[in-house]
Structures are given as C-alpha cells and as structure tokens.
Amino acid sequence: MKIAVLPGDGIGPEVTAEAVAVLEALGLPGLVLFTGDVGGAAYHRHAHPLPEETLDMARTADAILFGAVGDPTCDALERHLRPEQAILGLRKHLGLFANLRPARVFAGLEHLSPLRADIAAGLDMLIVRELTGDVYFGAKGQRTNDAGEREGWDAMSYADSEVRRIAHIAFRAAEAAGLPLTSVDKANVLETSQLWRDVVVEVAAEYPGVTLDHMYIDNAAMQVVSHPDRFGVVLTGNLFGDILSDLASAAVGSIGLLPSASLGERQTQFGTFGLYEPIHGSAPDIAGQGKANPMATIMSAAMMLRHSFGLEAEAVRIETAVSRALADGILGGDLGGSHGTAAIGAAVRERL
Ligand code: IPM
Ligand code: MG
C-alpha cells in the first residue's frame, strides 16, 4: 500500500507528521510511505510548485496524503508558479473530480460551534464538490478593455459529462446513506448553473429513492448557519463548494476539524485512488510553532483507509479516537484549548 506523503507549506509538515504517526501506530502490514515536495517548499527547491518527480510519485502511489500549500513569499510569482498550482495541478492531472467534505458537529461538542447549540446539533452533512472544472479551470487573464481600463476575466463553464459524473457520486452517496440530496447552484443568474440543474434533474431519474431539491448558493449559505439540519448530502460545483465547505467548517467550530477525500475513476488493487487533505490552508501565521490542530489531517488519513484501502474498521478506529480526544477536552488553540500539534497527535494515538 504505497502512500505518497506531500506535506507542503506552513503547518502542512506538522499536521501530516501526526497523521503519519497515527497510520504507523495502527501497525498495518505492507504500508510504504514516500515523501515529496509540493507548493512553495517545492518552488524554493526545484523552481516549480509541482515538480515532475512529485507528480510521478503521486501517479505511482495508491493514495496521497496531502498537507497544505500556500506561501506568502510566493505571492508575487506568476500564477503558474504559485504554490496553489500544486494542488490544482494534482487534482487535474490525476483526474480527481470528486471531492468529499464531510462536516459534522460531534455529539457533546455543540458548544464549540459559534452557532446556538440547538442549531449546531443538527449539522451533519456531506458536501460533494466538483473539483476539476468550473471557473477554476476555465480560460482566464487580464486585458485592456475598450475603455482602455485594465480588466480581469475568468471563464466559467461545465460540460454535461462533468456534471453527470459528479451527480452520480452524490446520488450514490445519498442513496447509500438514506439522506436527501440538495444541489446548490446559481441558476437564476448563470447559464453554467442552468445546465448543471438540468443535468442533475436528468440523473435524478435513475435514483427514485433519493429526495432531491435545488437551492441557490446564497440561500444555501444562509441555511447552513440557520437550519443545517435540513442538509444531508450537498452537491455543488467547484467554486461554490470551496466557499460552502469553509462556511460549514466554521459552523462546526473550526476549520481544523474538516477532512476531505478527492477521488477519480482509477481503481488500484486496494480501492479507489485518491488524494486526502485537510480542507484548511497552510496557516503561515502559526507555522512551525507546534500549534496547529492535526485532527483534520488525521481524519483525512481515516478517509484514505476507507476509500483507497477498503479498511473501514481501521478508519472508524481513527475517527472514534479523534472524537474521544475531543470529548476528553483535547482541544487545540483553534477550539479555544491549549493543546499543541504533538499533544493532540499523541492523545489520538493513545485512544486508538
Ligand atoms: C481548498 C483550497 C484550494 C481550493 C486552494 C488552496 C486552491 O481552498 O481545497 O478548498 O480553492 O480548492
Ligand atoms: Mg477552500
């Protein structure tokens, strides 16, 4: 079971180290780890945020554990050399179009949410975000318009097949969990969203057991913080999913608690090839201080065991250890506690 570990920038190395330690503590036979450079760290060493050798390592692995990218010292670089291009490039090159972002308030930890406890208690949703299309990957540029003014532009588009394949992922997840599905778009304004909605309605015909509704992104943002209990599975595009998942994480209490899986079509001998990362960024302000909460990365490793290696029981062991640690008051600074990265990692391992 080959895992490419790509720690990246800022707090990435600290949080991935704890996730790796948790994986190693499980003592899984046949686990082999490789480490590669990505992001600003890769740029500084290889003059590119996603060096060819890292991409090769990622391609030959069965799964990827990714930390975070983002480095303020790279802000002035041309866009194709910026750290973010590492994660965008990996998603695109590896065909990882399906991003699963589960967000839930742990029972007994409603008080960690900035929402009223009775509202927070209902937050348990799976955001299924399309990850390789939309305005993220369209043509873009800056130009001088007819009035002689500088103008930035980004093309938004979705092809039928792109919407269809991610819709199937979301419908299957909703069907398996017996949850309703909400498709989030902006069909009242955007043609891209109208096509999105039309395709989702077509796909729905194949899933008569799933209750589907549609919501505009602005309303969905409002509902996530006012009536989170009305969501089961949320299906949305790349840009809206980016925003909605940060919002959902804030409603949980901290972005340091949300893991993610990015999956494509490729199957390995063990399961579905995928990339696993916390949804938070590199947090340069606290990098290297041992303060970052590694729980999102640790839970991303659990998702890896589930989806890429078919190790459901081990995944549950990790997730249970994390929720027990939280229930025992092992809280990082992001949650108003004082536990550091290493202490949180150790507390999770003790509870495995
Ligand atoms: C995320 C991040 C990335 C995104 C950035 C780092 C490019 O915000 O994974 O949510 O926008 O997808
Ligand atoms: Mg984001």
mmCIF file of C-alpha atoms and ligand atoms in Angstrom:
data_model
loop_
_atom_site.group_PDB
_atom_site.id
_atom_site.type_symbol
_atom_site.label_atom_id
_atom_site.label_comp_id
_atom_site.label_asym_id
_atom_site.label_seq_id
_atom_site.Cartn_x
_atom_site.Cartn_y
_atom_site.Cartn_z
ATOM 1 C CA MET A 1 0.000 0.000 0.000
ATOM 2 C CA LYS A 2 2.005 2.922 -1.338
ATOM 3 C CA ILE A 3 1.203 6.319 0.132
ATOM 4 C CA ALA A 4 2.770 9.492 -1.254
ATOM 5 C CA VAL A 5 3.027 11.993 1.599
ATOM 6 C CA LEU A 6 3.135 15.582 0.328
ATOM 7 C CA PRO A 7 3.431 17.871 3.368
ATOM 8 C CA GLY A 8 3.775 21.191 1.505
ATOM 9 C CA ASP A 9 3.931 24.587 3.203
ATOM 10 C CA GLY A 10 3.294 26.279 6.529
ATOM 11 C CA ILE A 11 1.632 23.942 9.012
ATOM 12 C CA GLY A 12 1.413 21.194 6.351
ATOM 13 C CA PRO A 13 4.535 19.307 7.533
ATOM 14 C CA GLU A 14 3.447 19.462 11.197
ATOM 15 C CA VAL A 15 -0.060 18.130 10.648
ATOM 16 C CA THR A 16 0.935 15.438 8.148
ATOM 17 C CA ALA A 17 3.621 14.175 10.559
ATOM 18 C CA GLU A 18 0.915 13.496 13.152
ATOM 19 C CA ALA A 19 -1.339 11.789 10.624
ATOM 20 C CA VAL A 20 1.564 9.591 9.507
ATOM 21 C CA ALA A 21 2.297 8.719 13.145
ATOM 22 C CA VAL A 22 -1.334 7.668 13.588
ATOM 23 C CA LEU A 23 -1.149 5.469 10.470
ATOM 24 C CA GLU A 24 2.086 3.920 11.726
ATOM 25 C CA ALA A 25 0.569 3.323 15.169
ATOM 26 C CA LEU A 26 -2.053 1.096 13.537
ATOM 27 C CA GLY A 27 0.783 -1.230 12.503
ATOM 28 C CA LEU A 28 -0.750 -2.014 9.118
ATOM 29 C CA PRO A 29 1.331 -4.571 7.266
ATOM 30 C CA GLY A 30 2.520 -3.583 3.802
ATOM 31 C CA LEU A 31 2.331 0.170 4.279
ATOM 32 C CA VAL A 32 5.063 2.061 2.388
ATOM 33 C CA LEU A 33 5.417 5.840 2.640
ATOM 34 C CA PHE A 34 7.187 8.175 0.208
ATOM 35 C CA THR A 35 7.624 11.908 0.755
ATOM 36 C CA GLY A 36 7.615 14.521 -1.985
ATOM 37 C CA ASP A 37 7.866 18.290 -2.336
ATOM 38 C CA VAL A 38 4.881 20.455 -3.262
ATOM 39 C CA GLY A 39 3.889 24.099 -3.083
ATOM 40 C CA GLY A 40 6.172 26.918 -2.073
ATOM 41 C CA ALA A 41 8.534 24.388 -0.495
ATOM 42 C CA ALA A 42 8.912 22.731 -3.896
ATOM 43 C CA TYR A 43 9.248 26.054 -5.657
ATOM 44 C CA HIS A 44 12.138 27.059 -3.417
ATOM 45 C CA ARG A 45 13.949 23.762 -4.048
ATOM 46 C CA HIS A 46 13.034 22.913 -7.631
ATOM 47 C CA ALA A 47 11.750 26.214 -9.068
ATOM 48 C CA HIS A 48 8.326 24.624 -9.579
ATOM 49 C CA PRO A 49 5.371 24.080 -7.169
ATOM 50 C CA LEU A 50 4.629 20.641 -8.634
ATOM 51 C CA PRO A 51 7.919 19.113 -9.818
ATOM 52 C CA GLU A 52 7.776 16.282 -12.333
ATOM 53 C CA GLU A 53 9.250 13.850 -9.795
ATOM 54 C CA THR A 54 6.466 14.642 -7.298
ATOM 55 C CA LEU A 55 3.845 14.099 -9.973
ATOM 56 C CA ASP A 56 5.476 10.774 -10.897
ATOM 57 C CA MET A 57 5.474 9.702 -7.245
ATOM 58 C CA ALA A 58 1.806 10.677 -6.952
ATOM 59 C CA ARG A 59 0.942 8.697 -10.086
ATOM 60 C CA THR A 60 2.600 5.513 -8.893
ATOM 61 C CA ALA A 61 1.138 5.684 -5.376
ATOM 62 C CA ASP A 62 -2.127 4.037 -4.302
ATOM 63 C CA ALA A 63 -3.120 7.149 -2.346
ATOM 64 C CA ILE A 64 -1.806 10.602 -1.494
ATOM 65 C CA LEU A 65 -1.750 12.264 1.912
ATOM 66 C CA PHE A 66 -1.520 15.987 1.314
ATOM 67 C CA GLY A 67 -0.813 18.719 3.891
ATOM 68 C CA ALA A 68 -1.349 22.264 2.674
ATOM 69 C CA VAL A 69 0.083 24.729 0.176
ATOM 70 C CA GLY A 70 0.350 28.499 0.333
ATOM 71 C CA ASP A 71 3.398 30.631 0.968
ATOM 72 C CA PRO A 72 3.259 34.429 1.217
ATOM 73 C CA THR A 73 6.812 34.701 -0.120
ATOM 74 C CA CYS A 74 5.462 33.386 -3.436
ATOM 75 C CA ASP A 75 2.624 35.919 -3.790
ATOM 76 C CA ALA A 76 4.402 37.932 -6.449
ATOM 77 C CA LEU A 77 5.210 34.952 -8.696
ATOM 78 C CA GLU A 78 3.422 34.381 -11.963
ATOM 79 C CA ARG A 79 0.267 32.358 -11.346
ATOM 80 C CA HIS A 80 1.596 29.099 -12.846
ATOM 81 C CA LEU A 81 4.453 29.125 -10.313
ATOM 82 C CA ARG A 82 2.375 29.837 -7.222
ATOM 83 C CA PRO A 83 2.024 27.152 -4.522
ATOM 84 C CA GLU A 84 -1.733 26.676 -5.114
ATOM 85 C CA GLN A 85 -0.912 25.342 -8.580
ATOM 86 C CA ALA A 86 0.438 22.202 -6.878
ATOM 87 C CA ILE A 87 -2.927 21.108 -5.525
ATOM 88 C CA LEU A 88 -4.850 22.331 -8.570
ATOM 89 C CA GLY A 89 -2.357 20.506 -10.824
ATOM 90 C CA LEU A 90 -2.580 17.270 -8.845
ATOM 91 C CA ARG A 91 -6.385 17.341 -8.961
ATOM 92 C CA LYS A 92 -6.377 17.986 -12.696
ATOM 93 C CA HIS A 93 -3.528 15.658 -13.741
ATOM 94 C CA LEU A 94 -4.855 12.805 -11.623
ATOM 95 C CA GLY A 95 -8.492 13.260 -12.638
ATOM 96 C CA LEU A 96 -9.659 13.746 -9.044
ATOM 97 C CA PHE A 97 -13.023 15.284 -9.869
ATOM 98 C CA ALA A 98 -14.989 14.188 -6.794
ATOM 99 C CA ASN A 99 -14.273 15.991 -3.549
ATOM 100 C CA LEU A 100 -15.987 14.624 -0.445
ATOM 101 C CA ARG A 101 -16.061 17.011 2.504
ATOM 102 C CA PRO A 102 -17.983 15.652 5.478
ATOM 103 C CA ALA A 103 -18.880 18.279 8.081
ATOM 104 C CA ARG A 104 -20.487 17.390 11.354
ATOM 105 C CA VAL A 105 -20.747 18.680 14.861
ATOM 106 C CA PHE A 106 -19.507 15.993 17.228
ATOM 107 C CA ALA A 107 -22.103 14.986 19.824
ATOM 108 C CA GLY A 108 -21.388 16.811 23.067
ATOM 109 C CA LEU A 109 -19.270 19.428 21.285
ATOM 110 C CA GLU A 110 -22.094 21.716 20.178
ATOM 111 C CA HIS A 111 -20.622 24.427 22.396
ATOM 112 C CA LEU A 112 -17.569 24.613 20.111
ATOM 113 C CA SER A 113 -19.755 25.916 17.317
ATOM 114 C CA PRO A 114 -20.361 29.647 17.008
ATOM 115 C CA LEU A 115 -23.969 28.671 16.259
ATOM 116 C CA ARG A 116 -26.546 28.249 19.007
ATOM 117 C CA ALA A 117 -26.155 24.724 20.390
ATOM 118 C CA ASP A 118 -29.658 23.621 19.358
ATOM 119 C CA ILE A 119 -28.924 24.686 15.773
ATOM 120 C CA ALA A 120 -25.377 23.306 15.708
ATOM 121 C CA ALA A 121 -26.606 19.901 16.913
ATOM 122 C CA GLY A 122 -28.303 19.391 13.538
ATOM 123 C CA LEU A 123 -25.157 19.898 11.461
ATOM 124 C CA ASP A 124 -24.127 16.643 9.822
ATOM 125 C CA MET A 125 -23.672 16.912 6.090
ATOM 126 C CA LEU A 126 -21.551 15.591 3.273
ATOM 127 C CA ILE A 127 -20.514 18.211 0.743
ATOM 128 C CA VAL A 128 -19.794 16.664 -2.649
ATOM 129 C CA ARG A 129 -17.817 19.287 -4.529
ATOM 130 C CA GLU A 130 -16.865 19.017 -8.202
ATOM 131 C CA LEU A 131 -13.119 19.555 -8.284
ATOM 132 C CA THR A 132 -11.657 19.712 -11.790
ATOM 133 C CA GLY A 133 -13.930 22.090 -13.678
ATOM 134 C CA ASP A 134 -15.835 25.353 -13.311
ATOM 135 C CA VAL A 135 -14.329 28.829 -13.258
ATOM 136 C CA TYR A 136 -11.263 27.334 -11.531
ATOM 137 C CA PHE A 137 -10.029 25.698 -14.715
ATOM 138 C CA GLY A 138 -11.506 27.925 -17.411
ATOM 139 C CA ALA A 139 -9.560 30.362 -19.544
ATOM 140 C CA LYS A 140 -8.555 33.455 -17.616
ATOM 141 C CA GLY A 141 -6.485 36.521 -17.983
ATOM 142 C CA GLN A 142 -6.117 40.242 -17.702
ATOM 143 C CA ARG A 143 -6.645 42.582 -20.614
ATOM 144 C CA THR A 144 -7.329 46.160 -21.505
ATOM 145 C CA ASN A 145 -10.985 46.730 -22.304
ATOM 146 C CA ASP A 146 -12.434 49.025 -24.947
ATOM 147 C CA ALA A 147 -12.475 51.896 -22.471
ATOM 148 C CA GLY A 148 -8.736 51.445 -22.012
ATOM 149 C CA GLU A 149 -9.214 50.135 -18.476
ATOM 150 C CA ARG A 150 -7.485 47.050 -17.002
ATOM 151 C CA GLU A 151 -9.859 44.119 -16.758
ATOM 152 C CA GLY A 152 -9.565 40.657 -15.191
ATOM 153 C CA TRP A 153 -11.643 37.785 -16.549
ATOM 154 C CA ASP A 154 -12.260 34.087 -15.802
ATOM 155 C CA ALA A 155 -14.464 31.822 -17.902
ATOM 156 C CA MET A 156 -16.978 29.632 -16.057
ATOM 157 C CA SER A 157 -18.265 26.507 -17.775
ATOM 158 C CA TYR A 158 -19.402 22.949 -17.117
ATOM 159 C CA ALA A 159 -19.829 20.253 -19.715
ATOM 160 C CA ASP A 160 -22.733 17.802 -19.430
ATOM 161 C CA SER A 161 -20.384 14.872 -18.723
ATOM 162 C CA GLU A 162 -18.595 16.745 -15.925
ATOM 163 C CA VAL A 163 -21.877 17.452 -14.138
ATOM 164 C CA ARG A 164 -23.232 13.970 -14.774
ATOM 165 C CA ARG A 165 -20.318 12.060 -13.247
ATOM 166 C CA ILE A 166 -20.209 14.145 -10.050
ATOM 167 C CA ALA A 167 -24.016 13.974 -9.788
ATOM 168 C CA HIS A 168 -23.795 10.171 -9.842
ATOM 169 C CA ILE A 169 -21.263 10.267 -6.993
ATOM 170 C CA ALA A 170 -23.582 12.443 -4.912
ATOM 171 C CA PHE A 171 -26.710 10.427 -5.689
ATOM 172 C CA ARG A 172 -24.948 7.190 -4.814
ATOM 173 C CA ALA A 173 -23.740 8.683 -1.512
ATOM 174 C CA ALA A 174 -27.240 9.932 -0.699
ATOM 175 C CA GLU A 175 -28.789 6.603 -1.644
ATOM 176 C CA ALA A 176 -26.323 4.586 0.437
ATOM 177 C CA ALA A 177 -26.823 6.801 3.487
ATOM 178 C CA GLY A 178 -30.565 7.224 3.062
ATOM 179 C CA LEU A 179 -30.151 11.007 3.030
ATOM 180 C CA PRO A 180 -31.778 13.757 0.969
ATOM 181 C CA LEU A 181 -29.708 15.459 -1.719
ATOM 182 C CA THR A 182 -29.532 19.220 -2.210
ATOM 183 C CA SER A 183 -27.978 20.508 -5.411
ATOM 184 C CA VAL A 184 -26.588 24.016 -4.984
ATOM 185 C CA ASP A 185 -26.240 26.385 -7.934
ATOM 186 C CA LYS A 186 -26.985 29.903 -9.125
ATOM 187 C CA ALA A 187 -29.371 29.006 -11.928
ATOM 188 C CA ASN A 188 -31.266 32.285 -11.522
ATOM 189 C CA VAL A 189 -28.237 34.112 -12.950
ATOM 190 C CA LEU A 190 -25.722 31.728 -14.534
ATOM 191 C CA GLU A 191 -26.114 29.607 -17.677
ATOM 192 C CA THR A 192 -23.466 27.244 -16.297
ATOM 193 C CA SER A 193 -25.798 26.632 -13.364
ATOM 194 C CA GLN A 194 -28.853 26.147 -15.600
ATOM 195 C CA LEU A 195 -27.045 23.341 -17.428
ATOM 196 C CA TRP A 196 -25.915 21.979 -14.040
ATOM 197 C CA ARG A 197 -29.504 21.891 -12.788
ATOM 198 C CA ASP A 198 -30.868 20.327 -15.991
ATOM 199 C CA VAL A 199 -28.289 17.522 -15.863
ATOM 200 C CA VAL A 200 -28.861 16.882 -12.135
ATOM 201 C CA VAL A 201 -32.611 16.536 -12.830
ATOM 202 C CA GLU A 202 -31.843 14.019 -15.603
ATOM 203 C CA VAL A 203 -29.561 11.966 -13.370
ATOM 204 C CA ALA A 204 -32.178 12.042 -10.589
ATOM 205 C CA ALA A 205 -34.428 9.840 -12.719
ATOM 206 C CA GLU A 206 -32.012 6.979 -12.062
ATOM 207 C CA TYR A 207 -32.328 7.383 -8.284
ATOM 208 C CA PRO A 208 -36.041 7.305 -7.476
ATOM 209 C CA GLY A 209 -35.288 6.601 -3.808
ATOM 210 C CA VAL A 210 -33.379 9.855 -3.289
ATOM 211 C CA THR A 211 -35.224 13.074 -2.412
ATOM 212 C CA LEU A 212 -33.706 15.916 -4.447
ATOM 213 C CA ASP A 213 -34.079 19.628 -4.061
ATOM 214 C CA HIS A 214 -32.271 22.599 -5.576
ATOM 215 C CA MET A 215 -31.031 25.662 -3.766
ATOM 216 C CA TYR A 216 -29.300 28.845 -4.855
ATOM 217 C CA ILE A 217 -25.857 29.287 -3.352
ATOM 218 C CA ASP A 218 -26.752 32.459 -1.456
ATOM 219 C CA ASN A 219 -29.726 30.783 0.191
ATOM 220 C CA ALA A 220 -27.665 27.638 0.859
ATOM 221 C CA ALA A 221 -25.050 29.722 2.698
ATOM 222 C CA MET A 222 -27.796 31.161 4.854
ATOM 223 C CA GLN A 223 -29.380 27.757 5.525
ATOM 224 C CA VAL A 224 -26.047 26.191 6.549
ATOM 225 C CA VAL A 225 -25.879 28.536 9.523
ATOM 226 C CA SER A 226 -29.598 28.829 10.283
ATOM 227 C CA HIS A 227 -31.028 25.356 9.520
ATOM 228 C CA PRO A 228 -28.090 22.997 8.992
ATOM 229 C CA ASP A 229 -30.337 20.054 9.887
ATOM 230 C CA ARG A 230 -32.071 20.349 6.515
ATOM 231 C CA PHE A 231 -28.952 19.124 4.695
ATOM 232 C CA GLY A 232 -27.877 15.534 4.133
ATOM 233 C CA VAL A 233 -25.746 15.375 1.001
ATOM 234 C CA VAL A 234 -24.944 18.641 -0.770
ATOM 235 C CA LEU A 235 -23.893 18.518 -4.428
ATOM 236 C CA THR A 236 -22.225 21.582 -5.862
ATOM 237 C CA GLY A 237 -19.631 22.962 -8.259
ATOM 238 C CA ASN A 238 -16.022 23.799 -7.628
ATOM 239 C CA LEU A 239 -16.308 27.476 -6.619
ATOM 240 C CA PHE A 240 -19.498 27.217 -4.581
ATOM 241 C CA GLY A 241 -18.183 24.064 -2.891
ATOM 242 C CA ASP A 242 -14.980 25.828 -1.911
ATOM 243 C CA ILE A 243 -16.917 28.567 -0.154
ATOM 244 C CA LEU A 244 -19.657 26.389 1.323
ATOM 245 C CA SER A 245 -17.164 23.947 2.848
ATOM 246 C CA ASP A 246 -15.276 26.714 4.653
ATOM 247 C CA LEU A 247 -18.609 28.014 5.901
ATOM 248 C CA ALA A 248 -19.653 24.569 7.108
ATOM 249 C CA SER A 249 -16.326 24.115 8.865
ATOM 250 C CA ALA A 250 -16.712 27.412 10.700
ATOM 251 C CA ALA A 251 -20.174 26.277 11.781
ATOM 252 C CA VAL A 252 -18.637 23.054 13.142
ATOM 253 C CA GLY A 253 -16.328 25.167 15.270
ATOM 254 C CA SER A 254 -13.035 25.062 13.462
ATOM 255 C CA ILE A 255 -11.638 24.543 10.001
ATOM 256 C CA GLY A 256 -9.124 22.323 11.823
ATOM 257 C CA LEU A 257 -11.746 19.580 12.071
ATOM 258 C CA LEU A 258 -12.693 19.009 8.433
ATOM 259 C CA PRO A 259 -11.041 16.273 6.389
ATOM 260 C CA SER A 260 -11.522 15.616 2.689
ATOM 261 C CA ALA A 261 -11.138 12.960 0.039
ATOM 262 C CA SER A 262 -10.591 13.711 -3.640
ATOM 263 C CA LEU A 263 -11.416 10.762 -5.838
ATOM 264 C CA GLY A 264 -11.441 9.924 -9.523
ATOM 265 C CA GLU A 265 -12.237 6.888 -11.578
ATOM 266 C CA ARG A 266 -8.962 4.992 -11.210
ATOM 267 C CA GLN A 267 -9.066 1.806 -9.164
ATOM 268 C CA THR A 268 -5.995 0.227 -7.617
ATOM 269 C CA GLN A 269 -5.776 -3.320 -6.324
ATOM 270 C CA PHE A 270 -6.872 -1.969 -2.913
ATOM 271 C CA GLY A 271 -9.625 0.522 -3.698
ATOM 272 C CA THR A 272 -10.188 3.900 -5.316
ATOM 273 C CA PHE A 273 -7.092 6.006 -5.921
ATOM 274 C CA GLY A 274 -7.428 9.297 -4.091
ATOM 275 C CA LEU A 275 -5.850 12.346 -2.515
ATOM 276 C CA TYR A 276 -6.618 13.145 1.115
ATOM 277 C CA GLU A 277 -6.138 16.536 2.701
ATOM 278 C CA PRO A 278 -7.481 18.735 5.463
ATOM 279 C CA ILE A 279 -9.638 21.487 3.993
ATOM 280 C CA HIS A 280 -7.649 24.173 5.806
ATOM 281 C CA GLY A 281 -4.692 26.008 4.337
ATOM 282 C CA SER A 282 -1.053 26.436 5.291
ATOM 283 C CA ALA A 283 -1.727 28.983 8.093
ATOM 284 C CA PRO A 284 1.659 30.734 7.726
ATOM 285 C CA ASP A 285 0.938 32.833 10.842
ATOM 286 C CA ILE A 286 1.279 29.805 13.128
ATOM 287 C CA ALA A 287 3.622 27.661 11.010
ATOM 288 C CA GLY A 288 6.492 25.962 12.789
ATOM 289 C CA GLN A 289 5.134 26.750 16.245
ATOM 290 C CA GLY A 290 3.601 23.364 17.020
ATOM 291 C CA LYS A 291 0.204 24.989 17.485
ATOM 292 C CA ALA A 292 -1.776 23.654 14.541
ATOM 293 C CA ASN A 293 -4.598 21.186 15.125
ATOM 294 C CA PRO A 294 -3.745 17.989 13.191
ATOM 295 C CA MET A 295 -7.203 16.425 13.609
ATOM 296 C CA ALA A 296 -8.431 17.292 10.101
ATOM 297 C CA THR A 297 -5.372 15.623 8.573
ATOM 298 C CA ILE A 298 -5.673 12.637 10.900
ATOM 299 C CA MET A 299 -9.307 12.214 9.845
ATOM 300 C CA SER A 300 -8.233 12.599 6.211
ATOM 301 C CA ALA A 301 -5.944 9.601 6.783
ATOM 302 C CA ALA A 302 -9.010 7.733 8.067
ATOM 303 C CA MET A 303 -10.860 8.595 4.868
ATOM 304 C CA MET A 304 -7.862 7.255 2.945
ATOM 305 C CA LEU A 305 -8.047 3.910 4.719
ATOM 306 C CA ARG A 306 -11.773 3.744 3.949
ATOM 307 C CA HIS A 307 -11.807 4.754 0.290
ATOM 308 C CA SER A 308 -8.374 3.793 -1.031
ATOM 309 C CA PHE A 309 -7.621 0.687 1.040
ATOM 310 C CA GLY A 310 -11.006 -0.742 1.996
ATOM 311 C CA LEU A 311 -10.011 -0.638 5.689
ATOM 312 C CA GLU A 312 -13.309 0.518 7.156
ATOM 313 C CA ALA A 313 -12.679 -0.803 10.676
ATOM 314 C CA GLU A 314 -9.321 0.981 10.901
ATOM 315 C CA ALA A 315 -10.889 4.187 9.569
ATOM 316 C CA VAL A 316 -13.527 4.019 12.294
ATOM 317 C CA ARG A 317 -10.826 3.384 14.906
ATOM 318 C CA ILE A 318 -9.136 6.649 13.959
ATOM 319 C CA GLU A 319 -12.386 8.622 13.821
ATOM 320 C CA THR A 320 -13.519 7.263 17.171
ATOM 321 C CA ALA A 321 -10.146 8.112 18.721
ATOM 322 C CA VAL A 322 -10.475 11.686 17.461
ATOM 323 C CA SER A 323 -13.994 12.136 18.801
ATOM 324 C CA ARG A 324 -12.959 10.640 22.148
ATOM 325 C CA ALA A 325 -9.994 13.002 22.350
ATOM 326 C CA LEU A 326 -12.307 15.937 21.650
ATOM 327 C CA ALA A 327 -14.822 14.708 24.222
ATOM 328 C CA ASP A 328 -11.963 14.424 26.745
ATOM 329 C CA GLY A 329 -11.145 18.088 26.220
ATOM 330 C CA ILE A 330 -8.101 17.672 23.998
ATOM 331 C CA LEU A 331 -8.617 20.953 22.165
ATOM 332 C CA GLY A 332 -6.231 22.942 20.031
ATOM 333 C CA GLY A 333 -5.990 26.711 20.026
ATOM 334 C CA ASP A 334 -8.452 26.775 17.125
ATOM 335 C CA LEU A 335 -11.080 25.471 19.557
ATOM 336 C CA GLY A 336 -10.120 27.655 22.475
ATOM 337 C CA GLY A 337 -7.897 24.990 24.056
ATOM 338 C CA SER A 338 -4.194 24.903 24.704
ATOM 339 C CA HIS A 339 -3.105 21.546 23.255
ATOM 340 C CA GLY A 340 -0.376 21.703 20.649
ATOM 341 C CA THR A 341 0.074 19.639 17.500
ATOM 342 C CA ALA A 342 2.184 16.894 19.083
ATOM 343 C CA ALA A 343 -0.015 16.623 22.191
ATOM 344 C CA ILE A 344 -3.150 16.255 20.077
ATOM 345 C CA GLY A 345 -1.488 13.628 17.889
ATOM 346 C CA ALA A 346 -0.340 11.691 20.946
ATOM 347 C CA ALA A 347 -3.800 11.928 22.530
ATOM 348 C CA VAL A 348 -5.387 10.472 19.409
ATOM 349 C CA ARG A 349 -2.846 7.624 19.261
ATOM 350 C CA GLU A 350 -3.460 6.786 22.934
ATOM 351 C CA ARG A 351 -7.153 6.416 22.143
ATOM 352 C CA LEU A 352 -6.738 4.133 19.124
HETATM 353 C C1 IPM B 1 -9.436 24.131 -0.913
HETATM 354 C C2 IPM B 1 -8.490 25.282 -1.103
HETATM 355 C C3 IPM B 1 -7.990 25.283 -2.535
HETATM 356 C C4 IPM B 1 -9.203 25.481 -3.437
HETATM 357 C C5 IPM B 1 -6.892 26.332 -2.847
HETATM 358 C C6 IPM B 1 -5.681 26.130 -1.970
HETATM 359 C C7 IPM B 1 -6.500 26.343 -4.295
HETATM 360 O O1 IPM B 1 -9.099 26.475 -0.748
HETATM 361 O O2 IPM B 1 -9.032 22.977 -1.134
HETATM 362 O O3 IPM B 1 -10.588 24.363 -0.537
HETATM 363 O O4 IPM B 1 -9.632 26.627 -3.686
HETATM 364 O O5 IPM B 1 -9.741 24.482 -3.900
HETATM 365 MG MG MG B 2 -11.011 26.233 0.140
#
